[in-house]
Amino acid sequence: MWLVIDRPSGARFVRASLLTGCAGLLLLAISGRTLAQQAPVAVNTAAEISEAHPLAPALKLAYESREALKDVVDYDATFSKRELINGKLKPQVCYVRIRKQPFSVYMKFIKPNEGREVIFVEGQNKNMLQGHETGVLSMIGTVSLPIDGPDAMAENRYPITMLGIHSLLDQVIKQWESEARYGEVEVNFYRNAKLGKDINVEVIESTHPKPRNQFRFHMTRLFIDKATRLPLRVEQYGFPQSGDQSPPLVEEYSYVSLRTNLGLKNIDFSVDNPQYKFK
C-alpha cells in the first residue's frame, strides 16, 4: 500500500497582490526547464487513441471520473497546493466553496495568512477578484484585482478561473490525449493507495524517460477517490537534471474533506455574506 500525506507549510504574501494565493491551478509548463534538443519520437497518426497505447487505460479511468463529475454542481473542500515559482515551492492551504454555474469561488486561507478571504463570480464585479487581508492590512478593506494581472499572478502559476476539480481533471485528460500521439511513456496503476490517512484512492502514474518538446512533465500522478470516482489530487514532476536525482515537484493540488452538491446560493459567493469579514 502506498501512503500519500499532504505536507502544507508556510509561504510569503506580498501586498493585497496575492489574494489569489490558492487559486493557482493546473498543468501547463515547467518554469525555466530546458528541453533536450532531440528528434521527437514517432507520432501516432491514428484518428483515435490506440487501445494498445499505455495511456489508453489511464484515459479510460479519467473519462470515467469525468462522467462522475457531471453530477457535481457545487462543493466545498480543503484545498492545498504546492507550486514551483522562481525556483521555490510555494505551499498554501485554503477552505474553498466552488459552484459550477456560474463559475463561482469563495476562498478562506488557512495558512499562511490565516483569515484572508477571496471571492470570484464569473460575469460579476467586472470579472475581478474581491478580496481582503487580515491584521493591519485589513484597514485597506475590500480590494478588486484583475484575475490575470501582475498582482494576482505574482505567486501563482494559474488564474482563479482554473481552480476546482473539474479543471483539475480536464487538464490531465488534455495532457494525456496529446501525449497519446507519441511513444516513450510508462504507465503504472496503484489500485490500493491512500491520500492522507483514510481516503482510499486509485493512483494513475505516467512517466516519460527523456525530455521531449511534446512532454511538459516527466511524471504525472492522478488520484481518484475509489468510492466516488472523483479526482482529488494531481502531482506534476519535472525532469531530473541527472540520472541519480529525484524528479523535482513542480505542481501539486489536493482537495480533501470534499462535500458535493450542497445547494450553494448566491450569498455564499457574496461580500455581503454576514459570515464573511469583507468590509
Tab-separated table of C-alpha atoms in Angstrom:
chain	number	residue	atom	x	y	z
A	1	MET	CA	0.000	0.000	0.000
A	2	TRP	CA	1.245	3.422	-0.928
A	3	LEU	CA	0.635	6.145	1.636
A	4	VAL	CA	0.493	9.751	0.474
A	5	ILE	CA	0.327	12.554	3.025
A	6	ASP	CA	-0.201	16.267	2.390
A	7	ARG	CA	2.629	18.488	3.559
A	8	PRO	CA	1.321	22.070	3.691
A	9	SER	CA	3.561	24.719	5.180
A	10	GLY	CA	4.056	28.498	5.170
A	11	ALA	CA	4.607	30.883	2.279
A	12	ARG	CA	5.006	34.643	1.855
A	13	PHE	CA	2.216	37.015	0.809
A	14	VAL	CA	3.101	40.282	-0.909
A	15	ARG	CA	0.596	43.110	-0.567
A	16	ALA	CA	-3.051	42.573	-1.493
A	17	SER	CA	-1.430	41.304	-4.702
A	18	LEU	CA	-1.546	37.809	-3.862
A	19	LEU	CA	-5.091	37.421	-2.710
A	20	THR	CA	-5.410	34.563	-5.146
A	21	GLY	CA	-2.660	32.611	-3.458
A	22	CYS	CA	-4.541	29.325	-3.516
A	23	ALA	CA	-6.001	29.929	-6.926
A	24	GLY	CA	-3.191	28.598	-8.983
A	25	LEU	CA	-4.157	25.533	-10.964
A	26	LEU	CA	-3.042	23.441	-13.340
A	27	LEU	CA	-0.626	21.748	-15.556
A	28	LEU	CA	0.840	23.941	-18.258
A	29	ALA	CA	4.640	24.359	-18.290
A	30	ILE	CA	7.736	23.981	-16.154
A	31	SER	CA	9.386	27.309	-15.437
A	32	GLY	CA	12.975	27.531	-16.577
A	33	ARG	CA	13.338	23.973	-17.859
A	34	THR	CA	15.496	23.498	-20.958
A	35	LEU	CA	14.221	20.685	-23.123
A	36	ALA	CA	16.677	18.314	-24.699
A	37	GLN	CA	17.201	19.072	-28.364
A	38	GLN	CA	16.423	15.644	-29.684
A	39	ALA	CA	14.367	14.500	-32.641
A	40	PRO	CA	10.801	13.758	-31.496
A	41	VAL	CA	9.667	10.181	-31.236
A	42	ALA	CA	7.273	8.805	-33.831
A	43	VAL	CA	3.766	10.251	-33.777
A	44	ASN	CA	0.707	8.023	-33.560
A	45	THR	CA	-1.354	9.206	-36.545
A	46	ALA	CA	-4.436	7.101	-35.799
A	47	ALA	CA	-7.665	9.083	-35.659
A	48	GLU	CA	-8.347	7.642	-32.223
A	49	ILE	CA	-6.007	6.583	-29.462
A	50	SER	CA	-4.937	3.007	-29.935
A	51	GLU	CA	-6.166	0.618	-27.271
A	52	ALA	CA	-2.630	-0.760	-27.221
A	53	HIS	CA	-1.150	2.581	-26.163
A	54	PRO	CA	-0.014	2.614	-22.491
A	55	LEU	CA	-2.102	5.745	-21.843
A	56	ALA	CA	-5.343	4.190	-23.138
A	57	PRO	CA	-6.310	2.535	-19.811
A	58	ALA	CA	-5.264	5.675	-17.929
A	59	LEU	CA	-7.570	7.782	-20.088
A	60	LYS	CA	-10.374	5.259	-19.676
A	61	LEU	CA	-10.278	5.771	-15.908
A	62	ALA	CA	-10.020	9.538	-16.338
A	63	TYR	CA	-13.078	9.532	-18.618
A	64	GLU	CA	-14.998	7.509	-16.020
A	65	SER	CA	-14.071	10.121	-13.422
A	66	ARG	CA	-15.264	12.867	-15.763
A	67	GLU	CA	-18.635	11.104	-16.037
A	68	ALA	CA	-18.891	11.057	-12.232
A	69	LEU	CA	-18.151	14.789	-12.201
A	70	LYS	CA	-21.128	15.587	-14.431
A	71	ASP	CA	-23.469	15.295	-11.459
A	72	VAL	CA	-21.386	17.663	-9.288
A	73	VAL	CA	-22.783	21.211	-9.420
A	74	ASP	CA	-21.095	22.635	-6.320
A	75	TYR	CA	-18.868	21.570	-3.439
A	76	ASP	CA	-16.624	22.633	-0.608
A	77	ALA	CA	-13.250	21.220	0.399
A	78	THR	CA	-9.888	21.893	1.960
A	79	PHE	CA	-7.666	22.816	-0.948
A	80	SER	CA	-3.888	22.635	-0.690
A	81	LYS	CA	-1.268	23.320	-3.288
A	82	ARG	CA	2.472	23.467	-3.797
A	83	GLU	CA	3.805	25.230	-6.872
A	84	LEU	CA	7.352	25.778	-8.038
A	85	ILE	CA	7.679	29.535	-8.558
A	86	ASN	CA	11.021	31.222	-9.173
A	87	GLY	CA	12.823	28.087	-8.063
A	88	LYS	CA	10.964	27.696	-4.756
A	89	LEU	CA	7.979	25.575	-3.768
A	90	LYS	CA	5.163	27.824	-2.548
A	91	PRO	CA	2.712	25.930	-0.298
A	92	GLN	CA	-0.763	27.143	0.675
A	93	VAL	CA	-3.911	25.732	2.275
A	94	CYS	CA	-7.429	27.149	1.917
A	95	TYR	CA	-11.037	26.300	2.596
A	96	VAL	CA	-12.943	26.652	-0.691
A	97	ARG	CA	-16.517	26.734	-1.889
A	98	ILE	CA	-16.973	26.306	-5.632
A	99	ARG	CA	-20.051	26.421	-7.863
A	100	LYS	CA	-20.001	25.262	-11.469
A	101	GLN	CA	-22.625	27.639	-12.958
A	102	PRO	CA	-21.992	30.492	-12.962
A	103	PHE	CA	-18.425	29.635	-12.047
A	104	SER	CA	-18.030	30.960	-8.511
A	105	VAL	CA	-15.324	30.691	-5.872
A	106	TYR	CA	-15.099	31.574	-2.199
A	107	MET	CA	-11.729	31.041	-0.520
A	108	LYS	CA	-10.684	31.426	3.090
A	109	PHE	CA	-6.994	30.994	3.774
A	110	ILE	CA	-5.899	28.596	6.494
A	111	LYS	CA	-2.143	29.033	6.140
A	112	PRO	CA	-0.298	31.124	5.533
A	113	ASN	CA	-2.198	34.400	6.071
A	114	GLU	CA	-4.984	32.831	8.091
A	115	GLY	CA	-8.322	34.568	7.637
A	116	ARG	CA	-7.761	36.201	4.251
A	117	GLU	CA	-10.838	35.810	2.013
A	118	VAL	CA	-11.305	35.910	-1.749
A	119	ILE	CA	-14.445	35.818	-3.898
A	120	PHE	CA	-14.770	35.458	-7.645
A	121	VAL	CA	-18.012	35.137	-9.614
A	122	GLU	CA	-17.829	34.858	-13.380
A	123	GLY	CA	-19.606	37.779	-15.022
A	124	GLN	CA	-19.796	39.879	-11.869
A	125	ASN	CA	-17.625	42.696	-10.485
A	126	LYS	CA	-16.206	43.216	-13.978
A	127	ASN	CA	-14.768	39.688	-13.709
A	128	MET	CA	-12.413	40.847	-10.994
A	129	LEU	CA	-11.444	39.217	-7.692
A	130	GLN	CA	-12.820	40.635	-4.465
A	131	GLY	CA	-10.509	40.108	-1.510
A	132	HIS	CA	-9.425	41.393	1.844
A	133	GLU	CA	-6.491	40.925	4.168
A	134	THR	CA	-6.346	40.410	7.929
A	135	GLY	CA	-4.363	42.176	10.646
A	136	VAL	CA	-3.033	45.650	9.912
A	137	LEU	CA	-3.790	45.321	6.190
A	138	SER	CA	-7.478	44.784	6.997
A	139	MET	CA	-7.769	48.579	7.209
A	140	ILE	CA	-7.478	48.672	3.415
A	141	GLY	CA	-10.848	46.938	3.206
A	142	THR	CA	-12.079	45.008	0.194
A	143	VAL	CA	-9.924	45.320	-2.930
A	144	SER	CA	-10.616	44.356	-6.542
A	145	LEU	CA	-7.949	42.730	-8.710
A	146	PRO	CA	-7.880	41.574	-12.352
A	147	ILE	CA	-7.659	37.794	-12.319
A	148	ASP	CA	-4.711	37.732	-14.730
A	149	GLY	CA	-2.997	40.922	-13.612
A	150	PRO	CA	0.558	41.020	-12.250
A	151	ASP	CA	-0.649	41.398	-8.655
A	152	ALA	CA	-2.984	38.399	-8.725
A	153	MET	CA	-0.459	36.244	-10.600
A	154	ALA	CA	2.674	37.246	-8.670
A	155	GLU	CA	2.774	34.000	-6.690
A	156	ASN	CA	0.519	31.786	-8.783
A	157	ARG	CA	1.070	29.665	-11.846
A	158	TYR	CA	-2.564	29.880	-12.971
A	159	PRO	CA	-5.560	32.206	-12.559
A	160	ILE	CA	-8.515	31.544	-10.273
A	161	THR	CA	-10.642	30.505	-13.262
A	162	MET	CA	-8.651	27.250	-13.348
A	163	LEU	CA	-9.460	26.386	-9.747
A	164	GLY	CA	-11.523	23.290	-8.969
A	165	ILE	CA	-11.764	19.567	-9.548
A	166	HIS	CA	-13.403	19.952	-12.984
A	167	SER	CA	-10.419	21.875	-14.321
A	168	LEU	CA	-8.044	19.602	-12.426
A	169	LEU	CA	-9.277	16.582	-14.360
A	170	ASP	CA	-9.805	18.337	-17.694
A	171	GLN	CA	-6.189	19.474	-17.804
A	172	VAL	CA	-4.844	15.969	-17.134
A	173	ILE	CA	-7.120	14.491	-19.795
A	174	LYS	CA	-5.997	17.116	-22.296
A	175	GLN	CA	-2.355	16.372	-21.465
A	176	TRP	CA	-2.721	12.596	-21.790
A	177	GLU	CA	-4.721	12.826	-25.020
A	178	SER	CA	-1.920	14.903	-26.506
A	179	GLU	CA	0.813	12.591	-25.210
A	180	ALA	CA	-1.034	9.505	-26.503
A	181	ARG	CA	0.004	10.537	-30.028
A	182	TYR	CA	3.576	9.579	-29.131
A	183	GLY	CA	5.517	6.735	-27.627
A	184	GLU	CA	8.020	6.828	-24.768
A	185	VAL	CA	5.639	6.590	-21.837
A	186	GLU	CA	5.308	4.145	-18.970
A	187	VAL	CA	2.043	3.950	-17.038
A	188	ASN	CA	1.599	2.415	-13.595
A	189	PHE	CA	-1.535	1.899	-11.517
A	190	TYR	CA	-1.623	1.900	-7.715
A	191	ARG	CA	-5.030	0.412	-7.021
A	192	ASN	CA	-4.935	0.443	-3.209
A	193	ALA	CA	-3.307	3.737	-2.299
A	194	LYS	CA	-4.321	6.257	0.335
A	195	LEU	CA	-4.498	10.026	0.305
A	196	GLY	CA	-3.679	11.136	3.811
A	197	LYS	CA	-4.600	8.543	6.407
A	198	ASP	CA	-8.096	7.478	5.480
A	199	ILE	CA	-9.031	8.305	1.879
A	200	ASN	CA	-8.856	5.245	-0.356
A	201	VAL	CA	-7.705	6.247	-3.816
A	202	GLU	CA	-6.536	4.786	-7.077
A	203	VAL	CA	-3.405	6.463	-8.455
A	204	ILE	CA	-2.509	6.595	-12.146
A	205	GLU	CA	1.114	7.459	-12.849
A	206	SER	CA	2.551	8.293	-16.267
A	207	THR	CA	6.297	8.724	-16.808
A	208	HIS	CA	8.387	9.836	-19.769
A	209	PRO	CA	12.024	8.686	-19.676
A	210	LYS	CA	13.501	11.585	-21.647
A	211	PRO	CA	12.662	15.282	-22.007
A	212	ARG	CA	10.962	15.986	-25.308
A	213	ASN	CA	9.277	19.068	-26.691
A	214	GLN	CA	5.914	17.313	-26.614
A	215	PHE	CA	6.186	16.287	-22.939
A	216	ARG	CA	5.661	19.086	-20.429
A	217	PHE	CA	6.343	16.887	-17.387
A	218	HIS	CA	8.489	13.897	-16.566
A	219	MET	CA	5.872	12.300	-14.329
A	220	THR	CA	2.174	12.866	-13.685
A	221	ARG	CA	0.061	11.336	-10.934
A	222	LEU	CA	-3.733	11.499	-10.827
A	223	PHE	CA	-5.516	10.429	-7.615
A	224	ILE	CA	-9.135	9.241	-7.958
A	225	ASP	CA	-11.385	8.554	-4.974
A	226	LYS	CA	-12.280	4.859	-5.088
A	227	ALA	CA	-15.741	5.405	-3.613
A	228	THR	CA	-16.944	8.470	-5.537
A	229	ARG	CA	-14.629	8.229	-8.596
A	230	LEU	CA	-13.943	11.957	-8.257
A	231	PRO	CA	-10.452	13.404	-8.852
A	232	LEU	CA	-8.846	14.534	-5.601
A	233	ARG	CA	-5.210	15.240	-6.374
A	234	VAL	CA	-2.707	15.840	-9.166
A	235	GLU	CA	1.085	15.826	-8.881
A	236	GLN	CA	3.389	17.002	-11.672
A	237	TYR	CA	7.163	16.424	-11.644
A	238	GLY	CA	9.875	17.892	-13.838
A	239	PHE	CA	12.718	16.004	-15.454
A	240	PRO	CA	15.678	15.367	-13.115
A	241	GLN	CA	18.908	17.130	-14.015
A	242	SER	CA	20.817	13.854	-13.813
A	243	GLY	CA	20.060	10.166	-13.593
A	244	ASP	CA	20.798	9.909	-9.878
A	245	GLN	CA	18.464	12.763	-8.873
A	246	SER	CA	14.817	12.538	-7.922
A	247	PRO	CA	12.378	14.349	-10.222
A	248	PRO	CA	11.560	17.793	-8.792
A	249	LEU	CA	7.982	18.515	-7.796
A	250	VAL	CA	6.567	21.322	-9.965
A	251	GLU	CA	2.853	21.316	-9.110
A	252	GLU	CA	0.696	19.565	-6.544
A	253	TYR	CA	-3.023	20.187	-5.966
A	254	SER	CA	-5.271	18.365	-3.493
A	255	TYR	CA	-8.931	18.516	-2.456
A	256	VAL	CA	-9.767	16.734	0.797
A	257	SER	CA	-12.840	16.724	3.051
A	258	LEU	CA	-14.765	17.105	-0.197
A	259	ARG	CA	-18.542	17.544	0.111
A	260	THR	CA	-20.588	17.783	-3.076
A	261	ASN	CA	-23.968	19.186	-4.165
A	262	LEU	CA	-24.539	21.354	-1.113
A	263	GLY	CA	-27.037	23.669	-2.766
A	264	LEU	CA	-24.751	26.696	-2.515
A	265	LYS	CA	-26.516	30.025	-3.078
A	266	ASN	CA	-25.527	33.442	-4.403
A	267	ILE	CA	-24.966	34.643	-0.837
A	268	ASP	CA	-22.218	32.032	-0.450
A	269	PHE	CA	-20.263	33.969	-3.085
A	270	SER	CA	-21.064	37.497	-1.944
A	271	VAL	CA	-19.058	40.029	0.032
A	272	ASP	CA	-22.363	40.791	1.808
A	273	ASN	CA	-22.442	37.360	3.472
A	274	PRO	CA	-22.586	38.144	7.218
A	275	GLN	CA	-20.395	35.100	7.930
A	276	TYR	CA	-17.540	36.657	5.977
A	277	LYS	CA	-15.256	39.533	7.006
A	278	PHE	CA	-15.424	41.740	3.931
A	279	LYS	CA	-15.814	45.486	4.510
